CSV table of C-alpha atoms and ligand atoms in Angstrom, one decimal:
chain,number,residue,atom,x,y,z
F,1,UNK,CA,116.9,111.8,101.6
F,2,UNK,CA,120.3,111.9,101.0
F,3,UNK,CA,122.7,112.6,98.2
F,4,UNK,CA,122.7,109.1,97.5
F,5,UNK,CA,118.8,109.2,97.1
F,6,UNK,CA,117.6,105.7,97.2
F,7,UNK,CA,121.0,104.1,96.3
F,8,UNK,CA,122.7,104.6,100.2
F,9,UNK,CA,121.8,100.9,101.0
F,10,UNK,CA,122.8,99.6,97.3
F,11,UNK,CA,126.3,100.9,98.0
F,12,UNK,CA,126.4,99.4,101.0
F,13,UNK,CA,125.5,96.3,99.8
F,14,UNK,CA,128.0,96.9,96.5
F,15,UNK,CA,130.7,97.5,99.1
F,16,UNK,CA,130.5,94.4,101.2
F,17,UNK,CA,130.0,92.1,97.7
F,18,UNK,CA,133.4,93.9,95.8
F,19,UNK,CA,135.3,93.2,99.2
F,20,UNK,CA,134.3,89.4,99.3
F,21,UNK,CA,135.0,89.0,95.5
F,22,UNK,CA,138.7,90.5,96.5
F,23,UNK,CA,139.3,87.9,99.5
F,24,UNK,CA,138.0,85.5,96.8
F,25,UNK,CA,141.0,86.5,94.3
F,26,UNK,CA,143.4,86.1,97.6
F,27,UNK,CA,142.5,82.9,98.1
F,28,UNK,CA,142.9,81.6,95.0
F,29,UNK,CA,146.5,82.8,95.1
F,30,UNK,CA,146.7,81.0,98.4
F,31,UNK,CA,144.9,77.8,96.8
F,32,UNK,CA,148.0,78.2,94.0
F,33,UNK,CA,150.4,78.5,97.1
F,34,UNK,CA,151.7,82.3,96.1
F,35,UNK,CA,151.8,84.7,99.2
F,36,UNK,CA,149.0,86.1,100.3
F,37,UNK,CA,148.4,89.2,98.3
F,38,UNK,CA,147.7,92.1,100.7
F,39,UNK,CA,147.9,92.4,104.6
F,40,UNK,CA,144.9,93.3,105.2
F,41,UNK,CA,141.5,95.6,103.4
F,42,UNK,CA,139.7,98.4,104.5
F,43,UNK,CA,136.3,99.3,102.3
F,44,UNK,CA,134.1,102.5,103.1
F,45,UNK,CA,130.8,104.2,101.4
F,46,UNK,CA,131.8,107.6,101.5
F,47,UNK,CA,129.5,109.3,104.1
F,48,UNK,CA,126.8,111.7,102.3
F,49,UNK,CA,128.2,114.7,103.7
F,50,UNK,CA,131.6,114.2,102.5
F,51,UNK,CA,130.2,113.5,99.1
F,52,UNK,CA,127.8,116.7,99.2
F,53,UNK,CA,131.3,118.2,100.1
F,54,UNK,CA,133.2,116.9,97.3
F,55,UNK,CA,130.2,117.9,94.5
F,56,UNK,CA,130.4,121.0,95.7
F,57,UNK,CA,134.5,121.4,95.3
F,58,UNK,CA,134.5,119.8,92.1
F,59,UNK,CA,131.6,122.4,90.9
F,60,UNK,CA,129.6,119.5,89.9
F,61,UNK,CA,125.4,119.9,91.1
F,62,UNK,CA,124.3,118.2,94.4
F,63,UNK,CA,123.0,115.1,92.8
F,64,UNK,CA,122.7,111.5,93.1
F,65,UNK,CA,123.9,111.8,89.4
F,66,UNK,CA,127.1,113.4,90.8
F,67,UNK,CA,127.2,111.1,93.6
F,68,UNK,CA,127.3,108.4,91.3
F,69,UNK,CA,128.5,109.0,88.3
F,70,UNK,CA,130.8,112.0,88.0
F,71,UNK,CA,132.6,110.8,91.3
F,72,UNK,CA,133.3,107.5,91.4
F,73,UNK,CA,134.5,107.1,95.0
F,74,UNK,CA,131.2,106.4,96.3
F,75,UNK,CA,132.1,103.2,97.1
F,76,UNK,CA,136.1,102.8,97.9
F,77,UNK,CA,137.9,99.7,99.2
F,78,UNK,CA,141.8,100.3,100.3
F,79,UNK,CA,143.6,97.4,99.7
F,80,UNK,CA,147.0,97.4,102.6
F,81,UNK,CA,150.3,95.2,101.1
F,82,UNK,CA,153.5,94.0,102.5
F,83,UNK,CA,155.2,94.8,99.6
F,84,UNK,CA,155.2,97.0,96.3
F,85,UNK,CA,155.3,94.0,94.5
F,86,UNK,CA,152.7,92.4,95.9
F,87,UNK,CA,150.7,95.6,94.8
F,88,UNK,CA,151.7,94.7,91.0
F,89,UNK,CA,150.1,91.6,91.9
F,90,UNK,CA,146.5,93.0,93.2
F,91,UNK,CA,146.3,94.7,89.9
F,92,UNK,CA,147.1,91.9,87.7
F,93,UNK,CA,144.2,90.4,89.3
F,94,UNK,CA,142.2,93.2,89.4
F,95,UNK,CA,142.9,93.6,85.6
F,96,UNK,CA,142.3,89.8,85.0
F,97,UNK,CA,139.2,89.8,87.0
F,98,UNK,CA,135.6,88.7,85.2
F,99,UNK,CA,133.4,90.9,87.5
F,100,UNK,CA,134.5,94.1,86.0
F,101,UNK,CA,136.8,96.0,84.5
F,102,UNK,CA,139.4,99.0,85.5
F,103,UNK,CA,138.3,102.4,83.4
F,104,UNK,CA,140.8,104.4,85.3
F,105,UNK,CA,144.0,104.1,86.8
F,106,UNK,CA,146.7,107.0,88.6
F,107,UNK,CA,150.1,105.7,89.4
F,108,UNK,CA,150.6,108.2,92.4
F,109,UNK,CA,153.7,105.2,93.4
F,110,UNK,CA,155.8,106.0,90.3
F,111,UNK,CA,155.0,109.5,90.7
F,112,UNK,CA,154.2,110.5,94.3
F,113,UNK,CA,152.3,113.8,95.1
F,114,UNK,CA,154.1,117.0,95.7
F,115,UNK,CA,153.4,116.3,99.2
F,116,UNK,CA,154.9,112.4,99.1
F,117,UNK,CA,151.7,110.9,98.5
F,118,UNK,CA,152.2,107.8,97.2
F,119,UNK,CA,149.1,104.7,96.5
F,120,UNK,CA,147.8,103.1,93.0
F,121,UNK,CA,144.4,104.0,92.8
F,122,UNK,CA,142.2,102.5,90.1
F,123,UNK,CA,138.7,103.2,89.4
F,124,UNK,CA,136.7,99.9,88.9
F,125,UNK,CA,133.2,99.1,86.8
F,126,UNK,CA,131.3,96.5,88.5
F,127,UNK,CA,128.2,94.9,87.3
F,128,UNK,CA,125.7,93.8,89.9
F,129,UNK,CA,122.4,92.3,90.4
F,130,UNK,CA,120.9,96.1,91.3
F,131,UNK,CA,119.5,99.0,89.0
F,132,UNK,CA,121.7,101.8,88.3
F,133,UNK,CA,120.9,105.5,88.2
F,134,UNK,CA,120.7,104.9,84.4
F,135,UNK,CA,118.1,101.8,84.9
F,136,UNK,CA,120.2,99.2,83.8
F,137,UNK,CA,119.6,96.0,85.5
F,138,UNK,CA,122.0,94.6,86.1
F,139,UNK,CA,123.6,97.5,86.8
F,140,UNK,CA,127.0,99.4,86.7
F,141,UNK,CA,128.8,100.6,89.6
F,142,UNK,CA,132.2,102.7,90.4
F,143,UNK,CA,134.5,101.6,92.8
F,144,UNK,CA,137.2,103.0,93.8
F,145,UNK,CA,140.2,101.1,94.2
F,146,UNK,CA,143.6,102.7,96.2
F,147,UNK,CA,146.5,99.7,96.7
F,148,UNK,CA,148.9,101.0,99.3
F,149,UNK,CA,152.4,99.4,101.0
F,150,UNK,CA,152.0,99.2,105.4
F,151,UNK,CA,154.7,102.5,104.9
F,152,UNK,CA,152.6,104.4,102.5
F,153,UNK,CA,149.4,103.8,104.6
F,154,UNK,CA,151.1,104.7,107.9
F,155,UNK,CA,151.8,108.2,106.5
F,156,UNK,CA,148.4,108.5,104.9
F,157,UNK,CA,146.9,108.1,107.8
F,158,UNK,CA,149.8,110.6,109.6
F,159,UNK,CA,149.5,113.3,106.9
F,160,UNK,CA,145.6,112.8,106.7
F,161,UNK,CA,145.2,113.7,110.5
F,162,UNK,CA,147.9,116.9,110.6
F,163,UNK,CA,145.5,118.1,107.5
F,164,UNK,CA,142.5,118.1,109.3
F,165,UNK,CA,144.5,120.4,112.6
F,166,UNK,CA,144.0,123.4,111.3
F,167,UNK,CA,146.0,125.5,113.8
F,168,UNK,CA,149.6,124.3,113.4
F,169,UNK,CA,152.0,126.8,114.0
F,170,UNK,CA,154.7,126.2,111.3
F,171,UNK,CA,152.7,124.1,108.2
F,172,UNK,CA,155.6,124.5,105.6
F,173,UNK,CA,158.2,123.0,108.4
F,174,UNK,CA,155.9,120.1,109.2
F,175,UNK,CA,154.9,119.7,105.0
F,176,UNK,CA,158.9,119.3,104.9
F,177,UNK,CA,159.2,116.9,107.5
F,178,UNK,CA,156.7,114.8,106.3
F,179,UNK,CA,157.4,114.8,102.5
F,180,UNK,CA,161.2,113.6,104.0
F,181,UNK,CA,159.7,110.9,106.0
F,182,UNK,CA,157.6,109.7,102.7
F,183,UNK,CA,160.4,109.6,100.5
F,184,UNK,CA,162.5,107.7,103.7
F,185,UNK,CA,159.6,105.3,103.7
F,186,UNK,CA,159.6,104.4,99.7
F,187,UNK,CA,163.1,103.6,99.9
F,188,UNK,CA,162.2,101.7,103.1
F,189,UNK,CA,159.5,99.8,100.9
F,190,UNK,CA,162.1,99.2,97.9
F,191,UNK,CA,164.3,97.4,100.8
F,192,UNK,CA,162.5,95.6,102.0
F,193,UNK,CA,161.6,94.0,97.8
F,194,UNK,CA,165.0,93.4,98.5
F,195,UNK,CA,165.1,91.5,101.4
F,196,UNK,CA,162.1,89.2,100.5
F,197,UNK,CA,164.2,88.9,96.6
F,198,UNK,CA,167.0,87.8,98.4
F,199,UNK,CA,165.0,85.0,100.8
F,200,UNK,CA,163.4,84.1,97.9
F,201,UNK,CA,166.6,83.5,96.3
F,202,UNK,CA,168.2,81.3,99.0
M,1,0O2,P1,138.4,109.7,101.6
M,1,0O2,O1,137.6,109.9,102.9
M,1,0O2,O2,139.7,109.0,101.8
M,1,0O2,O3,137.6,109.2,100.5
M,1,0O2,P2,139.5,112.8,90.4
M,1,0O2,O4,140.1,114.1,90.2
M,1,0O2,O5,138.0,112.9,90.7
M,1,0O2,O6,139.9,111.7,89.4
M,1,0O2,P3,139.9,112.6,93.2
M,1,0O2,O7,139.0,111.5,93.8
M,1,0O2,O8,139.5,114.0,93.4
M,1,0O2,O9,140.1,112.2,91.7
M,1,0O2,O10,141.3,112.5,93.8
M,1,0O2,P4,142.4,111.4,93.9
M,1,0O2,O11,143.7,112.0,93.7
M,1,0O2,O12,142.1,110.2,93.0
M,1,0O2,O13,142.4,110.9,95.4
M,1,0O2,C1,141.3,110.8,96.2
M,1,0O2,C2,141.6,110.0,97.5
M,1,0O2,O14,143.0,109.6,97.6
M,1,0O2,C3,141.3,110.8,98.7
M,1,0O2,O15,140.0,110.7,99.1
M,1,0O2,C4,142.3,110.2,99.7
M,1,0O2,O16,141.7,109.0,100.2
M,1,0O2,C5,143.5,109.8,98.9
M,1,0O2,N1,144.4,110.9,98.8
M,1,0O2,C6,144.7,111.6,97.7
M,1,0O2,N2,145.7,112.5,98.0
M,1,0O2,C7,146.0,112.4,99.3
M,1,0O2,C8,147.0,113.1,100.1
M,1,0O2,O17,147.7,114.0,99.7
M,1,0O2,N3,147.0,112.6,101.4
M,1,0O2,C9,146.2,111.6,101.9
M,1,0O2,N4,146.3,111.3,103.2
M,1,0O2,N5,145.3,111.0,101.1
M,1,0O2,C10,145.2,111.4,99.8
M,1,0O2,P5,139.2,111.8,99.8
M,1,0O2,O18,138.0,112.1,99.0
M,1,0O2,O19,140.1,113.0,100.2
M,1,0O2,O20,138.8,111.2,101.2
């Protein structure tokens, strides 16, 4: 069995049920006539390997426990904008939303990694018609939440892929380059608020 133990379906049950509540809260902004709120959404149960992975960087034992409760990504939807302040928008929702409630947030936007990182991630506690590791019925589940712009999820993806080469020949020239294309694509992201402001305004 895996790390999950017999939770691996659960999740991936969890997974598809938190995405549909999500489209749910989009279209009741479309029902309200707002813009949509995100371009599109992206959910994943993190394979069990990478979680055995992650246990074992964090020090934590390799347990469904761990799995579960001392990471919380488990289950993680990525949530793709047009704009930042669309993202503002996800998490007033998010916040607002009767199906569970935020325990952690990281504003990696307002500060950005030292490597230009840049997303809102948010750690979500959902209650659902299954039994928890703790035996709880209905039970509570992490999910992890990471709100992005198109721009900071194009480099994401870039950076996430030159991480995983690991025989680049100059890694500090190519960490410079990309940390100068992040910061070119926030203030790419903060014109184009401006653009949609101004339309808005006309
Ligand atoms: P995957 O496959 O994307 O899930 P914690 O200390 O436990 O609160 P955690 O989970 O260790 O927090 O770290 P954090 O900072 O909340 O971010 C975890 C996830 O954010 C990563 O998941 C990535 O998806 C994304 N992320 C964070 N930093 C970077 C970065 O520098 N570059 C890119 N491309 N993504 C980043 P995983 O587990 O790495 O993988």
């Amino acid at each position: 069995m895996s790390i999950y133990g017999p939770y691996e379906e659960t999740l991936n049950e969890i997974l598809l049920d938190v995405e549909d509540r999500i489209k749910q809260l989009n279209r009741r902004e479309l029902d309200k006539h707002q813009p949509k709120l995100y371009e599109h959404l992206i959910g994943r149960v993190k394979t069990p390997s990478s979680m055995e992975e992650k246990c074992q960087r964090k020090n934590y034992p390799l347990t469904t426990e761990s799995a579960l409760r001392r990471c919380r990504d488990a289950v993680g939807i990525r949530i793709v904008c047009n704009f930042i302040s669309d993202i503002d928008r996800c998490l007033d929702v998010l916040r607002n939303a009767e199906w569970c409630s935020v325990v952690k947030e990281k504003d990696y936007i307002t500060k950005s990694k030292p490597n230009g990182y840049r997303s809102y991630h948010l750690i979500l506690d959902v209650v659902e018609n299954y039994r928890d590791i703790g035996g709880n019925n209905p039970g509570h589940f992490f999910v992890e939440i990471q709100l992005r712009t198109i721009a900071m999820d194009s480099w994401a993806s870039l950076e996430h892929e030159i991480k995983y080469k690991h025989h680049v020949k100059n890694p500090e020239r190519i960490g410079r380059e990309l940390k100068r294309c992040a910061d070119q694509l926030a203030s790419c992201d903060i014109q184009m608020e401006t653009i949609r402001q101004l339309i808005r305004e006309d």
